[in-house]
Coordinates of N, CA and C and ligand atoms in Angstrom, one line a residue:
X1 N 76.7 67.9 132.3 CA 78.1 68.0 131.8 C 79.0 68.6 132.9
X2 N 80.2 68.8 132.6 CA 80.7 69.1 133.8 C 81.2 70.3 134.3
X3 N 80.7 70.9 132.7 CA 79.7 72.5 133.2 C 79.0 72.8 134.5
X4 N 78.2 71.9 134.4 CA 77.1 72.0 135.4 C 77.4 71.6 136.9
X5 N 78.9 71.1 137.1 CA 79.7 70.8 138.6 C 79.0 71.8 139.6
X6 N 78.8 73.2 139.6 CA 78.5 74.1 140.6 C 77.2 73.8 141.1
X7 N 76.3 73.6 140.5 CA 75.1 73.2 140.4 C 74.5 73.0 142.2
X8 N 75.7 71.5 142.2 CA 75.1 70.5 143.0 C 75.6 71.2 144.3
X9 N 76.4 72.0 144.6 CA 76.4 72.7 146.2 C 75.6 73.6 146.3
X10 N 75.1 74.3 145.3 CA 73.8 75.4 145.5 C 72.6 74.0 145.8
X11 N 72.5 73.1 145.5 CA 71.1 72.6 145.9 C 71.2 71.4 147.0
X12 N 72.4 71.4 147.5 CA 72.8 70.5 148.9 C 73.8 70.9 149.4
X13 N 74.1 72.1 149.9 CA 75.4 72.6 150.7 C 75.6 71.9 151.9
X14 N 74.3 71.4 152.2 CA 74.4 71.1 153.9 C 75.2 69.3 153.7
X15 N 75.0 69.2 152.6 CA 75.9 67.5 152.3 C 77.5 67.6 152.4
X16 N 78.0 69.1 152.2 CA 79.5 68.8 152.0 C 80.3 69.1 153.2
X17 N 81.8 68.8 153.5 CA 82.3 69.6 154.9 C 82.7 70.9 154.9
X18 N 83.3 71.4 155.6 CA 83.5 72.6 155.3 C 85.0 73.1 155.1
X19 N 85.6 72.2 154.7 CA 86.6 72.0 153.8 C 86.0 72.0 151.9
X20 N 84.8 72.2 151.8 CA 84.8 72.2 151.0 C 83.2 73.3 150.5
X21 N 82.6 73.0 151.6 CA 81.3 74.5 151.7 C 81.6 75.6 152.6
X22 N 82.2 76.7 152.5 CA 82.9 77.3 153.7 C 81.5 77.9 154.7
X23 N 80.5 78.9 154.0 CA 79.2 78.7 154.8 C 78.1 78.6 154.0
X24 N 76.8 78.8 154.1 CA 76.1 78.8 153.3 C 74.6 79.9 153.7
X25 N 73.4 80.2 153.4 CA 72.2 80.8 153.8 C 71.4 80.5 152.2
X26 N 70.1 81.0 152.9 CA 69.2 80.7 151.8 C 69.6 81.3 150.4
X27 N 70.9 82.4 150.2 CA 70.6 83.4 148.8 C 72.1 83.2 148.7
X28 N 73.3 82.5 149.3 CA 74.3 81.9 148.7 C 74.9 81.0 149.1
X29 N 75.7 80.7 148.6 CA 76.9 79.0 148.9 C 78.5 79.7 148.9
X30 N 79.3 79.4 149.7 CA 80.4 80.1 149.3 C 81.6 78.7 149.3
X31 N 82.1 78.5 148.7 CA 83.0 76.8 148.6 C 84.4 77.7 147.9
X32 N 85.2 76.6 148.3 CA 86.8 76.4 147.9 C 86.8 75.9 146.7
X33 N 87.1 76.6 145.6 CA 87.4 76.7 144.1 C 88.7 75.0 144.4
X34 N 87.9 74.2 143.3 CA 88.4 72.7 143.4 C 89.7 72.5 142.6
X35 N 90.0 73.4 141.8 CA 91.2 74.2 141.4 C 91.8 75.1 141.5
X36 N 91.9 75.4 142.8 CA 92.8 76.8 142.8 C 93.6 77.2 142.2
X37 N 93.7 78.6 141.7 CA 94.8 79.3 140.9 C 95.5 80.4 141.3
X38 N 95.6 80.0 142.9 CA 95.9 81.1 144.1 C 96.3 80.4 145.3
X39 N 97.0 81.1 146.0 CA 97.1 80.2 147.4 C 96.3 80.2 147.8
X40 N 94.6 81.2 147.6 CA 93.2 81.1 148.3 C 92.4 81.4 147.2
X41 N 91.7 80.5 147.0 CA 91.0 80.9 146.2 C 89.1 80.1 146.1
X42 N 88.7 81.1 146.0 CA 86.8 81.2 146.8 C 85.8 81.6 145.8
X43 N 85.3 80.3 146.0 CA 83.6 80.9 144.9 C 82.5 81.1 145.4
X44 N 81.8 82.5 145.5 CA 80.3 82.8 145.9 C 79.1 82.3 145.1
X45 N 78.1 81.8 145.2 CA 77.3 81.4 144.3 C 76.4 81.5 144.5
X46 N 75.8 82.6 143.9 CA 74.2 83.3 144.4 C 73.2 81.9 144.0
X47 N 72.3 81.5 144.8 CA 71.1 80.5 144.6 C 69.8 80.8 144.0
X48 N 69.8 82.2 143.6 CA 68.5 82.3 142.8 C 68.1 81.9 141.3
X49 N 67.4 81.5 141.8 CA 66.9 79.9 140.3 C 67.5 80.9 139.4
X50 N 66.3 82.1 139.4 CA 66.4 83.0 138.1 C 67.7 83.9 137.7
X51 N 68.4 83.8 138.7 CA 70.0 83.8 138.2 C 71.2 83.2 137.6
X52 N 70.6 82.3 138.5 CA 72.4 80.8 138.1 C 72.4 80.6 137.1
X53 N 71.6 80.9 135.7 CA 72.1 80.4 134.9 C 72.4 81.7 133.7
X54 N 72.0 82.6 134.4 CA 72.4 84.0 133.5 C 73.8 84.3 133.5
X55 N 74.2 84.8 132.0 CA 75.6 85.3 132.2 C 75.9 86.3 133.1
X56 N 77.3 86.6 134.0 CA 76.9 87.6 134.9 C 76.6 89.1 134.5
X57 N 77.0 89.6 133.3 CA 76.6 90.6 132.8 C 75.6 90.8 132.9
X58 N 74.6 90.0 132.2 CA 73.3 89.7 132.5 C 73.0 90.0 133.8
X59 N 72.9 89.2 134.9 CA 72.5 88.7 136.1 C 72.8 90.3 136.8
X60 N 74.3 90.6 137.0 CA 74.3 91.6 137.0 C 73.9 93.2 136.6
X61 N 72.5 93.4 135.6 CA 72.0 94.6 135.4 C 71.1 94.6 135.9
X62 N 70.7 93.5 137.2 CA 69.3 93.8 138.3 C 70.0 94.5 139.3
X63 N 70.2 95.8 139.7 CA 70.7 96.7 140.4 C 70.4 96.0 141.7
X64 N 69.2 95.8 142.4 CA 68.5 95.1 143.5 C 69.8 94.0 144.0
X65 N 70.0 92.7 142.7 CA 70.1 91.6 142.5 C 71.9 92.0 142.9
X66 N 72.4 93.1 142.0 CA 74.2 93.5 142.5 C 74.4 93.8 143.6
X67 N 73.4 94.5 144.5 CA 73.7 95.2 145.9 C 73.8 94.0 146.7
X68 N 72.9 93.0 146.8 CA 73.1 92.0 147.3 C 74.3 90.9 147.5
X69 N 74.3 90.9 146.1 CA 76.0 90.1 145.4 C 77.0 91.0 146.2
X70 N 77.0 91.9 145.9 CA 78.6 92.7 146.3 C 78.4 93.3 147.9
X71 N 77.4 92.9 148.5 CA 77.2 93.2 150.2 C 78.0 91.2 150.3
X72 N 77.6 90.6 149.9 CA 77.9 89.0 150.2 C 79.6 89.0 149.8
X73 N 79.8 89.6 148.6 CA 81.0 89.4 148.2 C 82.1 90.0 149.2
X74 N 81.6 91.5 149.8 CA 82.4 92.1 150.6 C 82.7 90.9 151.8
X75 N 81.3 90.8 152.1 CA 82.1 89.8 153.7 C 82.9 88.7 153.5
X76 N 82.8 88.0 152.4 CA 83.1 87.0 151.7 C 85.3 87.0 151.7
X77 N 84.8 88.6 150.9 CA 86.5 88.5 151.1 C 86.9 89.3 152.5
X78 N 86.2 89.7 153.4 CA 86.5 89.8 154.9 C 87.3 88.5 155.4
X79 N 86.0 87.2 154.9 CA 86.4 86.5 155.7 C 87.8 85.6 154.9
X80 N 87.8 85.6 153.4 CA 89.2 85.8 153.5 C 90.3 86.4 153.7
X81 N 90.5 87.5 154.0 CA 91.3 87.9 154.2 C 91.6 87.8 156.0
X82 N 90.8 87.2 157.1 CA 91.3 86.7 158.0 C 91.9 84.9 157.6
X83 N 91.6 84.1 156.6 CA 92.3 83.2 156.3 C 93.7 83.4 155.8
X84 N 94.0 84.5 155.1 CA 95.4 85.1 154.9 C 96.4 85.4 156.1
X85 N 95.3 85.8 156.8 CA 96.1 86.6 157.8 C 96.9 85.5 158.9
X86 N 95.7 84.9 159.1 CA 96.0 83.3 160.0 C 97.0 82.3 159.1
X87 N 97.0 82.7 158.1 CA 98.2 81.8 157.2 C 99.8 82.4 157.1
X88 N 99.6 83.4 156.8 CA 100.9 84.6 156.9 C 101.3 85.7 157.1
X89 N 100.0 86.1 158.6 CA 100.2 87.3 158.9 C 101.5 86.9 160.3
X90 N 102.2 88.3 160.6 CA 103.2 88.2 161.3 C 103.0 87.5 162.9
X91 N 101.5 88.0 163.0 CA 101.2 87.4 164.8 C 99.8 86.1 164.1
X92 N 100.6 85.4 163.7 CA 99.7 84.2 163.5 C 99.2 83.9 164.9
X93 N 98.0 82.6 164.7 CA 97.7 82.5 166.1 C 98.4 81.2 166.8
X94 N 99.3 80.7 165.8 CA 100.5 80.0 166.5 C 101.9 80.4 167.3
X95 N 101.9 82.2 166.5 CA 102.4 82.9 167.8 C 102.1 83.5 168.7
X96 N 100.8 83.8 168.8 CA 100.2 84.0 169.9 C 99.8 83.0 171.0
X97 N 99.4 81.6 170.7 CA 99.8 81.0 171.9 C 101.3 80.5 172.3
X98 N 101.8 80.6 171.4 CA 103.5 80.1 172.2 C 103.8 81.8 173.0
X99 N 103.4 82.6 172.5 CA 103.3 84.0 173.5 C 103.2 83.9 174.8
X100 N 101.3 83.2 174.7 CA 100.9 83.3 175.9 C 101.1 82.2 176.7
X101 N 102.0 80.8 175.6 CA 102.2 80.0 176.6 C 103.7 79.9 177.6
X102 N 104.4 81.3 177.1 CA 105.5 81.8 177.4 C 105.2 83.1 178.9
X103 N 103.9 83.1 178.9 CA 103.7 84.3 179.5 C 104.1 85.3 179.3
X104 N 104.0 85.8 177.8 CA 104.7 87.2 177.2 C 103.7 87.8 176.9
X105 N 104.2 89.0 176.9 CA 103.1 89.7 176.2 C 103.7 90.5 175.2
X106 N 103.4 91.0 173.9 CA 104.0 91.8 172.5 C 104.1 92.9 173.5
X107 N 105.2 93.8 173.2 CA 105.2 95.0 173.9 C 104.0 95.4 172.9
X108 N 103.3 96.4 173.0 CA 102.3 97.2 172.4 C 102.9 98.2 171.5
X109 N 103.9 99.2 171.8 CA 104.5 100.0 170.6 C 105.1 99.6 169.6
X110 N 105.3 98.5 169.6 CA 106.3 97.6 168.3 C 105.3 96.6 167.5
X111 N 104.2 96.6 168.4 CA 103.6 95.4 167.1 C 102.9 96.5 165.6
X112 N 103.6 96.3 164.4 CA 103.6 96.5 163.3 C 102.2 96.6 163.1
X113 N 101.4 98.4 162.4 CA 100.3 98.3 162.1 C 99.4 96.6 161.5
X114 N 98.6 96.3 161.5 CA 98.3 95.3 161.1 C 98.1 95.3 159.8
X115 N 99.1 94.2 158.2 CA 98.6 94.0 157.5 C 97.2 94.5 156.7
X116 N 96.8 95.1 156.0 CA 95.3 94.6 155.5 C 95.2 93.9 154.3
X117 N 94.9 93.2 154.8 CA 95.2 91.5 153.6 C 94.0 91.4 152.4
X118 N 93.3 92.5 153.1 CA 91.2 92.6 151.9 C 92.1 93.3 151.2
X119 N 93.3 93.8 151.2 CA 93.6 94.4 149.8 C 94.3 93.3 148.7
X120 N 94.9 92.3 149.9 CA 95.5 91.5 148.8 C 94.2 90.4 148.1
X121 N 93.4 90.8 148.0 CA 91.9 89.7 147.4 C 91.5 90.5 146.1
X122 N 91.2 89.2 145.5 CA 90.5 90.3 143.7 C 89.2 89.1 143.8
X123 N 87.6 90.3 144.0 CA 86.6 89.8 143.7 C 86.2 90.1 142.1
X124 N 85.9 89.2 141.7 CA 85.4 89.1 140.2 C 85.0 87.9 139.6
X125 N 84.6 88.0 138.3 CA 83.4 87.3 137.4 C 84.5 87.7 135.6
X126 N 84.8 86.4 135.8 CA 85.3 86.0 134.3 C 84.3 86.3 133.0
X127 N 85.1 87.2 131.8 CA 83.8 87.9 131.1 C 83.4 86.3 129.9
X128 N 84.3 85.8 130.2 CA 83.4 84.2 129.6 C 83.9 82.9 130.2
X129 N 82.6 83.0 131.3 CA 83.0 81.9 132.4 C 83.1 80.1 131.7
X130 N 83.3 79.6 132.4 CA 83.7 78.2 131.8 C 82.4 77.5 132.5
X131 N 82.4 77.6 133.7 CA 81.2 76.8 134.4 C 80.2 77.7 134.3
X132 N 78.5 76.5 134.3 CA 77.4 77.6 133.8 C 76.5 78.2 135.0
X133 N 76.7 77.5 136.2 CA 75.9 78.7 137.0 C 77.0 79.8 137.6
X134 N 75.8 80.9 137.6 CA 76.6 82.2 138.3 C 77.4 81.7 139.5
X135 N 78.8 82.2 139.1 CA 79.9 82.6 140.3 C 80.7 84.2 140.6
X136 N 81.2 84.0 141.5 CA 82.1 85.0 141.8 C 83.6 84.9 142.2
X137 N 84.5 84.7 141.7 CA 86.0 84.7 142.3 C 86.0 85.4 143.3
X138 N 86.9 84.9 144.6 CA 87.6 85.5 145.6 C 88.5 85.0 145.3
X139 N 89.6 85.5 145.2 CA 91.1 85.3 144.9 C 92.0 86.0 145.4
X140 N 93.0 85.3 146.4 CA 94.4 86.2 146.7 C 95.0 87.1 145.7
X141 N 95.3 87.7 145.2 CA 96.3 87.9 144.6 C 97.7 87.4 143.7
X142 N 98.0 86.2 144.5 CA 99.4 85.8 144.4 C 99.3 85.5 142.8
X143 N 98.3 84.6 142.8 CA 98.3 83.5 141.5 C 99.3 82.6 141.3
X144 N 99.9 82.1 142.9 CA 100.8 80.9 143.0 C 99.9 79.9 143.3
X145 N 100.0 79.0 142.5 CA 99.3 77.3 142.4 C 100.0 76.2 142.0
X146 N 99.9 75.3 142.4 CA 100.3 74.1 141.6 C 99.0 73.9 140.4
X147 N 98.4 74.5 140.4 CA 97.2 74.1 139.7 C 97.1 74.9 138.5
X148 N 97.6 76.3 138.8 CA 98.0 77.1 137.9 C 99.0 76.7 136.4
X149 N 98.6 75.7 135.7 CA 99.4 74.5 134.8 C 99.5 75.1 133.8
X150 N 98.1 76.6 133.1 CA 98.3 76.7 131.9 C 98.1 78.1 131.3
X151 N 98.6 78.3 130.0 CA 98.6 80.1 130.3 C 97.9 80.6 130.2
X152 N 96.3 79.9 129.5 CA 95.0 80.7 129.9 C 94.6 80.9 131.4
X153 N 95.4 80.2 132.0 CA 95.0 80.1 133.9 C 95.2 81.4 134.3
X154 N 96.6 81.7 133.7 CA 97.4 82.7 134.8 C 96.8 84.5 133.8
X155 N 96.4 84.2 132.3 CA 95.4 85.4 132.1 C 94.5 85.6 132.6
X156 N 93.7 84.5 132.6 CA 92.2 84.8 132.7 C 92.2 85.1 134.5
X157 N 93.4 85.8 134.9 CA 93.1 86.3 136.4 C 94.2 87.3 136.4
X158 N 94.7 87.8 135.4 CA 95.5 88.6 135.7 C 95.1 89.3 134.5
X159 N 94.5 89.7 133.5 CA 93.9 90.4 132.4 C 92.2 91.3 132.6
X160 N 92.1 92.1 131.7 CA 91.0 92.6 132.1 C 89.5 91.3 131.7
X161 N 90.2 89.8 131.4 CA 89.7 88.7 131.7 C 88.2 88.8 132.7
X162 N 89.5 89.7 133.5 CA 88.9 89.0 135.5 C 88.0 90.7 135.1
X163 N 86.6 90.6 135.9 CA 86.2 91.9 135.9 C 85.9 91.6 137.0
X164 N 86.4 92.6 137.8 CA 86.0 93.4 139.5 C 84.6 93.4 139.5
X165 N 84.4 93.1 140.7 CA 82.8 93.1 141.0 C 82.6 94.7 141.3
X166 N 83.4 95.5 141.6 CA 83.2 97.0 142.1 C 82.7 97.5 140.6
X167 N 83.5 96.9 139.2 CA 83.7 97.4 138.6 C 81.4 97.7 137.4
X168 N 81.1 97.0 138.4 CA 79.6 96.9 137.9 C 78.8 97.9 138.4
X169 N 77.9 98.0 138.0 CA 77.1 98.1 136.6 C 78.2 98.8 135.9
X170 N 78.2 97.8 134.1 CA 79.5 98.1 133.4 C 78.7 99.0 132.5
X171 N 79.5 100.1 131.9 CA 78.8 101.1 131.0 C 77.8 100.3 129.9
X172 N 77.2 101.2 128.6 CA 77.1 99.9 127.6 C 77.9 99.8 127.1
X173 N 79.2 100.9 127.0 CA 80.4 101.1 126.0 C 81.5 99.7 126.6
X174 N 81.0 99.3 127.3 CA 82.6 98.3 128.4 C 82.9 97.7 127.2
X175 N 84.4 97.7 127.1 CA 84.5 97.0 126.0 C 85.1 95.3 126.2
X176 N 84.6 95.2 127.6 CA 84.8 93.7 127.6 C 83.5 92.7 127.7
X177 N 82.7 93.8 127.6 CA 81.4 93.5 127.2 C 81.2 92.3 125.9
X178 N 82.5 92.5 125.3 CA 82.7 91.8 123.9 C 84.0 91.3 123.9
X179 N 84.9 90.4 124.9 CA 85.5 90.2 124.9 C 85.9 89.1 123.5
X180 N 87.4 89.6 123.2 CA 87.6 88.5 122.3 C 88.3 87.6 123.3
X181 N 87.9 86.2 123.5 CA 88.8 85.9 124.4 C 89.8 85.3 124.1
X182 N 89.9 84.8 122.6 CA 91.5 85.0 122.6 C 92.4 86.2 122.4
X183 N 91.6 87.5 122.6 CA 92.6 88.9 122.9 C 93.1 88.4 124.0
X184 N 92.4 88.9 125.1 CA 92.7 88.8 127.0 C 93.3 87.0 126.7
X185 N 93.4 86.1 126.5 CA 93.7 84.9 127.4 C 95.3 84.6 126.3
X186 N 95.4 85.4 125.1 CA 96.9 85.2 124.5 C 98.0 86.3 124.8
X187 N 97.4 87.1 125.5 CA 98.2 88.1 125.9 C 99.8 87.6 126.1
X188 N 100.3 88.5 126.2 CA 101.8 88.2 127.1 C 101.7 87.9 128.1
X189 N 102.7 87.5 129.2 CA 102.5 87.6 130.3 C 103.0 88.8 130.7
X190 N 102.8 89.1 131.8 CA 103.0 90.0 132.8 C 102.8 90.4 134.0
X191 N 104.0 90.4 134.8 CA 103.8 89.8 136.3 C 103.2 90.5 137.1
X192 N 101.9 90.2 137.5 CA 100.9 90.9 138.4 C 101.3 91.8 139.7
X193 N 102.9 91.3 140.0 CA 103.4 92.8 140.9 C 104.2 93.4 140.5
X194 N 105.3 93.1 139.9 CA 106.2 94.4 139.8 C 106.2 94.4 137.8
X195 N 105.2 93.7 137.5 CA 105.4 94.5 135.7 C 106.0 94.2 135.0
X196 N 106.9 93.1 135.2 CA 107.8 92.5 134.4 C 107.2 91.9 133.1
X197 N 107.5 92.0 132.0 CA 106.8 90.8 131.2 C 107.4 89.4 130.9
X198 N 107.0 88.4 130.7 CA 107.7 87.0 130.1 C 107.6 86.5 128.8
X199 N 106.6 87.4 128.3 CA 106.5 87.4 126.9 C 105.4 86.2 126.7
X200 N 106.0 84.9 125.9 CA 104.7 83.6 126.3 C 105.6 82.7 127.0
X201 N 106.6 82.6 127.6 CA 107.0 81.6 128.6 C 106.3 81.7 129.7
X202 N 105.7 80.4 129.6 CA 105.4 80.2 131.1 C 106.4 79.5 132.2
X203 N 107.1 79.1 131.8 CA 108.1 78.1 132.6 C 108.6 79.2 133.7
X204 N 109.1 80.3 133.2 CA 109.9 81.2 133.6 C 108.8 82.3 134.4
X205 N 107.8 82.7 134.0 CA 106.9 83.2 134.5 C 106.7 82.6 135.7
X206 N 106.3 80.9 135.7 CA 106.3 79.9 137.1 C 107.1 80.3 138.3
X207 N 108.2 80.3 137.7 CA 109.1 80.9 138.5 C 109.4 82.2 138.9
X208 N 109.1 82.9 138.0 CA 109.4 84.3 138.8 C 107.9 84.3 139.6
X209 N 106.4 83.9 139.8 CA 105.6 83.6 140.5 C 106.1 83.6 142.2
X210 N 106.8 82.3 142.1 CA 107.1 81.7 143.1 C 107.6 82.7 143.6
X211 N 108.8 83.3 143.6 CA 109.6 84.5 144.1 C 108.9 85.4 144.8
X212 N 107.6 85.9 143.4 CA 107.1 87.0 144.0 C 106.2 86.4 145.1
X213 N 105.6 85.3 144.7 CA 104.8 84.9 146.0 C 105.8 84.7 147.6
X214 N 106.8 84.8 147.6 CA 107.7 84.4 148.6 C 108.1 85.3 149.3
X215 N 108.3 86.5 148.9 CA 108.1 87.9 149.3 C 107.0 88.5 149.6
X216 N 106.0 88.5 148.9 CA 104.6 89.1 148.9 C 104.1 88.4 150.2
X217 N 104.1 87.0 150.3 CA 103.1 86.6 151.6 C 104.1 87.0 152.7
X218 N 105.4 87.3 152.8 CA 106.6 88.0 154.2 C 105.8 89.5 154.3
X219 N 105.8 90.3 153.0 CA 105.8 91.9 153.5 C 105.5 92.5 154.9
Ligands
5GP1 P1 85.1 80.2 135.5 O1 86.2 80.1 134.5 O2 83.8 79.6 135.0 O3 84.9 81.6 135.9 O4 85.6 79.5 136.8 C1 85.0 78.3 137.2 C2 85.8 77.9 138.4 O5 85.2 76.7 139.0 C3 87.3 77.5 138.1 O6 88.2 78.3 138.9 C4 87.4 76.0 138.5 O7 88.6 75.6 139.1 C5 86.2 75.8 139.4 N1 85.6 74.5 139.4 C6 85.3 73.7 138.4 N2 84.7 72.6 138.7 C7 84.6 72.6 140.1 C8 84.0 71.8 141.0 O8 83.4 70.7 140.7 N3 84.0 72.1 142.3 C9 84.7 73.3 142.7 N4 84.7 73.6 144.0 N5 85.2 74.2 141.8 C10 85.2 73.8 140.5
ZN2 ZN1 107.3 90.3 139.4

């Protein structure tokens, strides 16, 4: 079914390009989410048989099995957050060669501490995933998409939906342990930077999106 889409890059990563497998090793696959619901948005996929098809709550209470995940996940959003950076950081490296093809050099006391863009990333695991092998979100922040069409999209990544990978091993008490998911996915909106709510318009939420994403990737 088409559940089972994830499947087929954990068992042939070496078949796809890397526009669409970003790297791979024996214990995960890391690919470009074929709907993004972010201006970056990244799936880890641990390859152990005896994982992929556990819920991550599940999968996640092999202590052994999380250190690993969340050592993979860190570098994971390392290496996104140098794709942010090369997208919208201020010394892209398209201004660095017109720099150096100018023969300039940045004076050194003016170039602006450097962004840290690993803060603009949310690693996490949907508490009722849609697809059935184990994944992991890497996600910008923004949650500007064109793909972003519908208002379970823009909850289920901006609600306690999305659970942080930091935020594991979850007590027994977590109470999203038992999510209702139409609590988290009918929520209001509310705009993941400055708080605003939209109530259930999404039209207008879209929009105020954009904005914030239009500022947020300048800061
Ligand atoms: P979930 O809601 O299960 O946590 O998220 C599953 C993710 O997989 C979604 O963000 C969805 O866009 C993505 N997805 C679904 N099918 C495919 C596919 O065939 N290829 C890729 N690369 N991503 C997919
Ligand atoms: Zn806002």
């Amino acid at each position: 079914s088409a559940r089972d889409g994830l499947g087929a890059y954990i068992a042939k990563p070496e078949s796809y390009p890397s526009s669409v497998v970003i790297n791979h090793n024996a214990d995960f696959v890391a690919i470009y989410d074929m709907f993004p619901k972010s201006s970056l948005h990244i799936l880890l996929l641990p390859r152990d048989q005896s994982k992929t098809h556990l819920h991550p709550f599940e999968a996640f209470e092999d202590a052994e099995f999380l250190a690993k995940v969340k050592a993979q996940v860190y570098k994971l959003r390392s290496h996104a957050a140098g794709e942010l950076r090369r997208k919208y950081g201020k010394y892209s490296a398209q201004d660095k060669a017109r720099q150096e093809a100018l023969d300039l050099e940045p004076p050194p006391d003016v170039l602006p501490a450097g962004r840290d863009w690993e803060k603009e990333i949310v690693c996490g695991v949907h508490a009722v995933p849609s697809m059935n092998h184990l994944h992991v979100h890497v996600i910008a922040v923004d949650r500007y998409s064109e793909r972003l069409k519908h208002r379970k999209h823009y909850n289920s990544f901006a609600t306690p939906f999305l659970v942080p990978i930091e935020d594991f091993p979850l007590s027994p008490d977590d109470e999203r342990r038992h999510p209702t998911r139409e609590g988290y996915l009918k929520r209001d909106f509310v705009c993941w930077r400055c708080g605003k709510g939209f109530g259930n318009k999404f039209v207008e939420l879209k929009q105020h999106l954009e904005q914030e994403f239009d500022e947020w990737k300048r800061l």
